[in-house]
CSV table of C-alpha atoms in Angstrom, one decimal:
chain,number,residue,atom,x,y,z
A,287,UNK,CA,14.3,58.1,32.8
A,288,UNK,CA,13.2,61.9,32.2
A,289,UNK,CA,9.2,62.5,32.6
A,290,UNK,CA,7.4,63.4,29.5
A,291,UNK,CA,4.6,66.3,30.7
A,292,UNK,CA,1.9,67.4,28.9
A,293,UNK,CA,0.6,70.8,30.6
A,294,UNK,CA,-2.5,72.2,30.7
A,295,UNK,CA,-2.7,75.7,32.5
A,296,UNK,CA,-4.0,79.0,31.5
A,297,UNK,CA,-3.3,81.9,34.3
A,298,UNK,CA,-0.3,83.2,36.0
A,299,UNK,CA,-1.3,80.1,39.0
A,300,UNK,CA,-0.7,77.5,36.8
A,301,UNK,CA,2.5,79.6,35.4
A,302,UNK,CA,4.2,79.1,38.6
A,303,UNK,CA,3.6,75.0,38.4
A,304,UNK,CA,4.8,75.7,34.5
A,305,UNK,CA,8.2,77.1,35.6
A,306,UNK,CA,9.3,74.8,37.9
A,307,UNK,CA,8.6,71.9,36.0
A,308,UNK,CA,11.1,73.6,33.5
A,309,UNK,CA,13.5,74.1,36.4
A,310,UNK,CA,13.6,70.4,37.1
A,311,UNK,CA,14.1,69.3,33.7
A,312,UNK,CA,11.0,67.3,32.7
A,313,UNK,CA,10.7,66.9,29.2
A,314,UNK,CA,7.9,69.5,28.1
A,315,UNK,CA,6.3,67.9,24.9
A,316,UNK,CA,3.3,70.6,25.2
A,317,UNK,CA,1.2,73.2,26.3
A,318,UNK,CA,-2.5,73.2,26.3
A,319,UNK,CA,-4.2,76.5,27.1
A,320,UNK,CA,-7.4,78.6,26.2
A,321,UNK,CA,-7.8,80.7,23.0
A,322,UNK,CA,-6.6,84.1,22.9
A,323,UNK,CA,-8.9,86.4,24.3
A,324,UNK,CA,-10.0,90.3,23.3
A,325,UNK,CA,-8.9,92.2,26.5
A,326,UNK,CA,-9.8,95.9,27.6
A,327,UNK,CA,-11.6,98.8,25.9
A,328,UNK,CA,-9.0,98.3,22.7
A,329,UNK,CA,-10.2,94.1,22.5
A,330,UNK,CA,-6.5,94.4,21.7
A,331,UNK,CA,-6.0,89.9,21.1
A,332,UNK,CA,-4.3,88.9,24.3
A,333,UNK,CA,-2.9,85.6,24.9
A,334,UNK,CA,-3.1,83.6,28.3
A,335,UNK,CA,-0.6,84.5,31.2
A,336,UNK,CA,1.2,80.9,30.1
A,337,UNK,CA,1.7,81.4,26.2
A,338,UNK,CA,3.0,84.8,26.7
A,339,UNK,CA,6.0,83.5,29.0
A,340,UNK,CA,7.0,80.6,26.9
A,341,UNK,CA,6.7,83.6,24.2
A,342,UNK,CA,9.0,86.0,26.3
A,343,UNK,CA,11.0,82.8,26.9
A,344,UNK,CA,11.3,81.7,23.6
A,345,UNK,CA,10.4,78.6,24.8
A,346,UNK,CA,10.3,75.4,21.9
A,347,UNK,CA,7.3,73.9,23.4
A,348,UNK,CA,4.6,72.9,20.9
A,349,UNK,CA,1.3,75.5,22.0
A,350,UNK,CA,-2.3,73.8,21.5
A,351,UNK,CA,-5.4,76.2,22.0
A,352,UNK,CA,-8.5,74.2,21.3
A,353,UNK,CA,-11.7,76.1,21.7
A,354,UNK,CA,-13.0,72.8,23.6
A,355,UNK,CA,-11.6,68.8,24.0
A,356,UNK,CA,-14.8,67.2,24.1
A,357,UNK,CA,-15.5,65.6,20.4
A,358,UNK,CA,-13.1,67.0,19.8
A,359,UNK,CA,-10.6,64.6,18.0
A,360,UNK,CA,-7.7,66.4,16.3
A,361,UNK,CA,-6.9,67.6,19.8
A,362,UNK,CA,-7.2,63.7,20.7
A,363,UNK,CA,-4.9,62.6,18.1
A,364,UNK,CA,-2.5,65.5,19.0
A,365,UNK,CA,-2.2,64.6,22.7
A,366,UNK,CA,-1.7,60.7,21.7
A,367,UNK,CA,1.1,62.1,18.9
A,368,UNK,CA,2.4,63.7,22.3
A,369,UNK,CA,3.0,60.2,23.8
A,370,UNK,CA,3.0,62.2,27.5
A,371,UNK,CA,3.8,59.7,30.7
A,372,UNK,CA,2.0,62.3,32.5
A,373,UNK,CA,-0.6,64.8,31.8
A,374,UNK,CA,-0.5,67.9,34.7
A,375,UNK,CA,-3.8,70.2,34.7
A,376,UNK,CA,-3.8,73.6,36.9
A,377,UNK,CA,-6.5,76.2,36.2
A,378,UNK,CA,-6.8,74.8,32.5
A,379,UNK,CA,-10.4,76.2,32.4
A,380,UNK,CA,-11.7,72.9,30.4
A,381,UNK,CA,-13.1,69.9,31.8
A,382,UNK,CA,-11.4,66.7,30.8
A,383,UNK,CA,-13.0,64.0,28.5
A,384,UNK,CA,-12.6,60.9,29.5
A,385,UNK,CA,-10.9,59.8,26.1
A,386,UNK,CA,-7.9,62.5,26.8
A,387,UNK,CA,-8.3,61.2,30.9
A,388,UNK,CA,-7.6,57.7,29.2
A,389,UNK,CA,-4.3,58.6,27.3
A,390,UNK,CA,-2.0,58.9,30.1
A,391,UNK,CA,-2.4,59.9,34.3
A,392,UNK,CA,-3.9,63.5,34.2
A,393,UNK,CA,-2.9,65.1,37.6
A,394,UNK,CA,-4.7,68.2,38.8
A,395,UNK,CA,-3.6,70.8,40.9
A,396,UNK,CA,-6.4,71.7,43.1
A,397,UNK,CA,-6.8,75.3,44.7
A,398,UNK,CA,-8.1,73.9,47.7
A,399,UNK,CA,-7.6,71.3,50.9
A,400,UNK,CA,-10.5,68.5,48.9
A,401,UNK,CA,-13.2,67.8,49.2
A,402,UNK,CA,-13.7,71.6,50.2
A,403,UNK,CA,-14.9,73.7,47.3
A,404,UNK,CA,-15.0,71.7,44.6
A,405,UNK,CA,-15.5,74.0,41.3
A,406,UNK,CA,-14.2,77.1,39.7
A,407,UNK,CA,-13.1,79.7,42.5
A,408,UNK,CA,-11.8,77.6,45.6
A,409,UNK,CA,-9.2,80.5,46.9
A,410,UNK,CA,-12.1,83.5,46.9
A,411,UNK,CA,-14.8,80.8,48.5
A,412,UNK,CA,-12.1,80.2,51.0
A,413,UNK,CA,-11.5,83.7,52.0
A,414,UNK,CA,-15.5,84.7,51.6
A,415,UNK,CA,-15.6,81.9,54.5
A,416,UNK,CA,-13.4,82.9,56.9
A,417,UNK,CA,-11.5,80.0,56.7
A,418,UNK,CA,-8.5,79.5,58.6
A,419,UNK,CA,-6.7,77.3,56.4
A,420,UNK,CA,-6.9,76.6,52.8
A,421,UNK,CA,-4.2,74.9,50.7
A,422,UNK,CA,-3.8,72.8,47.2
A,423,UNK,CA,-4.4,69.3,46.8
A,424,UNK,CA,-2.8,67.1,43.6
A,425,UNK,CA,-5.9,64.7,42.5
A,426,UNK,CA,-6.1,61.6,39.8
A,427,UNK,CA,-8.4,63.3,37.6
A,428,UNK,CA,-11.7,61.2,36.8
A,429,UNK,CA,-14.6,62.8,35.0
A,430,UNK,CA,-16.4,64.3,37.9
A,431,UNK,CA,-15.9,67.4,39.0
A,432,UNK,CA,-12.6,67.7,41.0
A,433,UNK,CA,-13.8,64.5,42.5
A,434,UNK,CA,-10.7,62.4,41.9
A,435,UNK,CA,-8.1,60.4,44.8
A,436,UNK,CA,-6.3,62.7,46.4
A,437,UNK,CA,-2.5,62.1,45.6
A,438,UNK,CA,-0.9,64.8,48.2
A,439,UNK,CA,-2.2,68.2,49.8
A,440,UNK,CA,-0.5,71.1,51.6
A,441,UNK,CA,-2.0,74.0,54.0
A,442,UNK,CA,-1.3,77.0,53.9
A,443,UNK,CA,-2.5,79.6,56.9
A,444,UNK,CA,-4.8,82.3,56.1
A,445,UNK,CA,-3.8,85.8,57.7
A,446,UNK,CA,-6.4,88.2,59.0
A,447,UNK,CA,-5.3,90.6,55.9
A,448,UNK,CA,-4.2,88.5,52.9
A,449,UNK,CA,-6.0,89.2,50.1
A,450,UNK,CA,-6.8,87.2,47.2
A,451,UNK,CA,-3.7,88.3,44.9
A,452,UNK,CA,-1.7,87.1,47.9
A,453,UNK,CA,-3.2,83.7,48.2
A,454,UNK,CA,-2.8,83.3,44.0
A,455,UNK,CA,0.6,83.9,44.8
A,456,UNK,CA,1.5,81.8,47.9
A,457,UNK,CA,-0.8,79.0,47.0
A,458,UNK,CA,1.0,79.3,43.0
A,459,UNK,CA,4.2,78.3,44.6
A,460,UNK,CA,2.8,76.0,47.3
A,461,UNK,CA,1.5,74.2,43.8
A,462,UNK,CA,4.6,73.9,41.9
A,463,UNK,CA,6.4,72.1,45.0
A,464,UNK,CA,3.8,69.9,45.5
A,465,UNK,CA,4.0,68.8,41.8
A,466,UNK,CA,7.5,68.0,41.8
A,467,UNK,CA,6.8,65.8,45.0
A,468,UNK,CA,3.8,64.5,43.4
A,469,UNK,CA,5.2,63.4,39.9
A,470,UNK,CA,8.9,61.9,41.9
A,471,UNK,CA,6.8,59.4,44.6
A,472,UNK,CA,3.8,59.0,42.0
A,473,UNK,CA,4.9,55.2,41.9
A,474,UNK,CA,4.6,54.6,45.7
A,475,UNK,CA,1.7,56.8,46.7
A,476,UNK,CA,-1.7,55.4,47.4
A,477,UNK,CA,-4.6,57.6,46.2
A,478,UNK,CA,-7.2,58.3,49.0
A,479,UNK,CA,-11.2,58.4,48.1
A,480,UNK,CA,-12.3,61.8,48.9
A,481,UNK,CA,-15.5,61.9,51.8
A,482,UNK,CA,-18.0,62.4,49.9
A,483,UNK,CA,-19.9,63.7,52.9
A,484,UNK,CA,-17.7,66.4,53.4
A,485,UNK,CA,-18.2,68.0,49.3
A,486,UNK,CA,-19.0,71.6,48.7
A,487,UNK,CA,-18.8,73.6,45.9
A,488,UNK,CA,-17.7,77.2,44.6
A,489,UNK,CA,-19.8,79.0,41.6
A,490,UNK,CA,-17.8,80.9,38.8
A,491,UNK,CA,-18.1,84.2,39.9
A,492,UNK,CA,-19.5,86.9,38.0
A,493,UNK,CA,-19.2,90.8,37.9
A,494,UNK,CA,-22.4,90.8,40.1
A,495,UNK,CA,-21.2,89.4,43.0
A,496,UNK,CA,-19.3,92.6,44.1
A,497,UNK,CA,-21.9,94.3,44.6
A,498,UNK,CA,-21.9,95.1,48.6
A,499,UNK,CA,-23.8,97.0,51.3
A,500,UNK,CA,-22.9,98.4,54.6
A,501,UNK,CA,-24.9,95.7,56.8
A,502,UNK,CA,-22.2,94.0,58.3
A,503,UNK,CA,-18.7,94.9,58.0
A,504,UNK,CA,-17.0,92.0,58.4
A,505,UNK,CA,-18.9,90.0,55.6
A,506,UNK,CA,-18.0,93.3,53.8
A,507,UNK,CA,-14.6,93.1,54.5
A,508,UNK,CA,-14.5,89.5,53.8
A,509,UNK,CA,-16.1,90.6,50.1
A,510,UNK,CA,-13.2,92.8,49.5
A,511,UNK,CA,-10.7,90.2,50.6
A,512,UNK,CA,-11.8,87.5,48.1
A,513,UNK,CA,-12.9,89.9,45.2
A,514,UNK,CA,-10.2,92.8,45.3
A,515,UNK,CA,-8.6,91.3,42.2
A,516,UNK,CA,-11.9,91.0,40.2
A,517,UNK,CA,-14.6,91.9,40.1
A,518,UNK,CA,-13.7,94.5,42.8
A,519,UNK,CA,-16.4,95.8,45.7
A,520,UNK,CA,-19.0,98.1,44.7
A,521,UNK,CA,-22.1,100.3,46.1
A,522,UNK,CA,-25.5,100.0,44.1
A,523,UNK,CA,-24.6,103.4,42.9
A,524,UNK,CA,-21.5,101.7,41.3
A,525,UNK,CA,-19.1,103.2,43.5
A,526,UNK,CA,-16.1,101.3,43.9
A,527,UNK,CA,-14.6,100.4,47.6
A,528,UNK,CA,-10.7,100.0,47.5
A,529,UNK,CA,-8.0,99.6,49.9
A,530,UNK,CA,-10.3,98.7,53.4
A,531,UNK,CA,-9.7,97.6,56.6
A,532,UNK,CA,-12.0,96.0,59.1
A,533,UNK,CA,-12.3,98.8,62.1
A,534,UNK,CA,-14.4,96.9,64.0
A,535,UNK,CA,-17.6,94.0,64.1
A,536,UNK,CA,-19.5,95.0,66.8
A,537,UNK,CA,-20.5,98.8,66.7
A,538,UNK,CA,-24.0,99.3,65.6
A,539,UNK,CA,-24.4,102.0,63.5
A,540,UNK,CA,-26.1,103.8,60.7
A,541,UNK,CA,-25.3,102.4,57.0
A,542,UNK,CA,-22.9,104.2,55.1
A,543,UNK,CA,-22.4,107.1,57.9
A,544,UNK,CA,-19.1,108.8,58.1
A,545,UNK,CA,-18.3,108.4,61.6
A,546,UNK,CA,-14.1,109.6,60.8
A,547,UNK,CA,-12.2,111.6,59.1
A,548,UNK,CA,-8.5,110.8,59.2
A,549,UNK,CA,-5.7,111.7,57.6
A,550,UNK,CA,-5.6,109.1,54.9
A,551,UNK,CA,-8.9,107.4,55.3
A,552,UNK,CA,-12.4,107.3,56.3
A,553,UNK,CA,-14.2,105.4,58.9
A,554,UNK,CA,-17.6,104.2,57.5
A,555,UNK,CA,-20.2,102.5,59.6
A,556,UNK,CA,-22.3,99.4,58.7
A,557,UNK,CA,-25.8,98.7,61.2
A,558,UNK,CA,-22.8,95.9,62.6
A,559,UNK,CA,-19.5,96.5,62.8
A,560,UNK,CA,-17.2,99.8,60.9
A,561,UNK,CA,-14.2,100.2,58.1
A,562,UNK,CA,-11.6,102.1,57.4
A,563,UNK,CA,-11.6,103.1,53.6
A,564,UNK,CA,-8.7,104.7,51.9
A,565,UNK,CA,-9.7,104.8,48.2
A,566,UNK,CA,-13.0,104.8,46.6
A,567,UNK,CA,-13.5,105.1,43.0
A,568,UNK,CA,-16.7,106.6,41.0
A,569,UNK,CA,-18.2,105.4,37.4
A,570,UNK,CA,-16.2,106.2,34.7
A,571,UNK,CA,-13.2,108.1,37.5
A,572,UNK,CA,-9.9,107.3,38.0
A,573,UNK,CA,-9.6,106.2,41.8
A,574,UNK,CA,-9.0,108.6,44.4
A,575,UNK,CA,-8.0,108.9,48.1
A,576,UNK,CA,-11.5,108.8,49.9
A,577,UNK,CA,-10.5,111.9,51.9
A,578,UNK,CA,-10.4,114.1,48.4
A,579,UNK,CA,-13.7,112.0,47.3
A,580,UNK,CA,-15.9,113.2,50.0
A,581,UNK,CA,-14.7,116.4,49.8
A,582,UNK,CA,-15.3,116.6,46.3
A,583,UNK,CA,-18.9,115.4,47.2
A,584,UNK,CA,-19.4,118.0,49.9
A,585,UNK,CA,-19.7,115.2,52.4
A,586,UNK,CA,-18.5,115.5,56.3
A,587,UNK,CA,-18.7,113.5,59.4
A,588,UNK,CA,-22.7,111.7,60.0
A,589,UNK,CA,-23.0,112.0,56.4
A,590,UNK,CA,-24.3,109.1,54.3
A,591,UNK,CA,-21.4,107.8,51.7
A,592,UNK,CA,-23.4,105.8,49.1
């Protein structure tokens, strides 16, 4: 007998868990996502990465976009009209009630290996850390906070240079397999408590956190990994780092000294470690190779890039 899914999804991440669930033939009876959103200088009305493919698609899925759930009980009453055997839930960008978690199983599609970061950026906290691995785990949701038995998980390897847009990606399509496996042995799997001992949690991030320094270049570089999407890396004079490699983690030097000139990029020291920058960007300026910026800025080799 053919599934009945209720999704709940707003970016491109839960998109990819989206499209496959198409591909297998579940029966769609809905799509839950955030309200359309001003974007850019325009605040041309944009809608979420999901309503705009099953628009390109002309897809016939019924499209709910309730400013909240909670209290909220037209959205109740449209969900039980739904009659859903399953409820799937990826980067929805709403907490679940309890009276929608009651309806049918809400599964969530969890950015992270749980109980690691718990909360709201999982894939940036993983690369801010270092980590080795990361991965996605499906959950039971309850009404904590990404707090529910763990269904199934997968790892995936962190390289020294994949960025965040590259995790998104990889960890997207890592998702939408492990949904299919998770929804065809949900009868036979047996949920597993989370530790509780081993919880942490990841903050919303805000514009703010870009800002960075040039104390150490690896924490630097690690900034740049997890942020390069948004909010981006950025001096306190606003100028914008883009395109970096770690050069090294051990030199000591002075901050923000131009120790190289290359071809195509600088080398910048931090007091630990160095980078190579390519592209740096200044307020209100179109980005730039950082060769033509500091020669715009009349800046050479011991100079201080800041």
């Amino acid at each position: 007998m053919s599934k009945r899914i209720l999704f709940m999804g707003t970016p491109d991440y839960a998109t990819a868990i989206f499209k496959e669930l198409i591909s297998k033939k579940y029966e769609m009876v809905g799509l839950f996502t955030q309200p359309d959103k001003p974007v850019g200088r325009k605040q041309i009305l944009t809608p979420p990465h999901i309503k705009q493919f099953c628009l390109d698609k002309n897809l016939n899925i019924p499209i709910f976009q309730p400013l909240k759930l909670r209290n909220n009980q037209e959205a109740k009453k449209e969900i039980e009209d739904l009659k859903p055997d399953f409820i799937i839930v990826a980067a929805y960008g709403q907490i679940l009630p309890k009276e929608i978690l009651d309806i049918a199983p809400c599964i969530n599609l969890h950015a992270s290996l749980l109980p690691k970061y718990r909360g709201a950026s999982p894939i940036q906290e993983s690369l801010l850390n270092d980590d080795i691995y990361t991965g996605v785990t499906s959950m039971l949701m309850e009404e904590g906070l990404d707090s529910g038995d763990i269904l199934a998980f997968q790892y995936l390897k962190i390289t020294d240079t994949m960025e965040v847009s590259e995790a998104f990606e990889k960890l997207s399509l890592i998702a939408a397999k492990l949904t299919v496996t998770t929804l065809e042995n949900f009868e036979n799997i047996k949920p597993l408590k989370q530790n509780e001992l081993e919880v942490s949690f990841c903050k919303k991030i805000k514009k703010e956190d870009g800002l960075v320094d040039f104390l150490d270049a690896k924490k630097l570089y690690l900034k740049y990994k997890a942020y390069s999407y948004w909010p981006g890396i950025f001096l306190e004079s606003e100028l914008k780092i883009k395109d970096i490699e770690l050069n090294d983690e051990i030199s000591i030097n002075n901050e923000g000294q131009i120790l190289e000139i290359k071809d195509d990029f600088i080398v910048i020291g931090c007091k630990k470690g160095s980078l190579r920058i390519k592209t740096l960007q200044a307020p209100s300026k179109k980005a730039i190779n950082s060769i033509d910026f500091i020669r715009g800025q009349r800046l050479e080799i011991n100079s201080i890039l800041i």
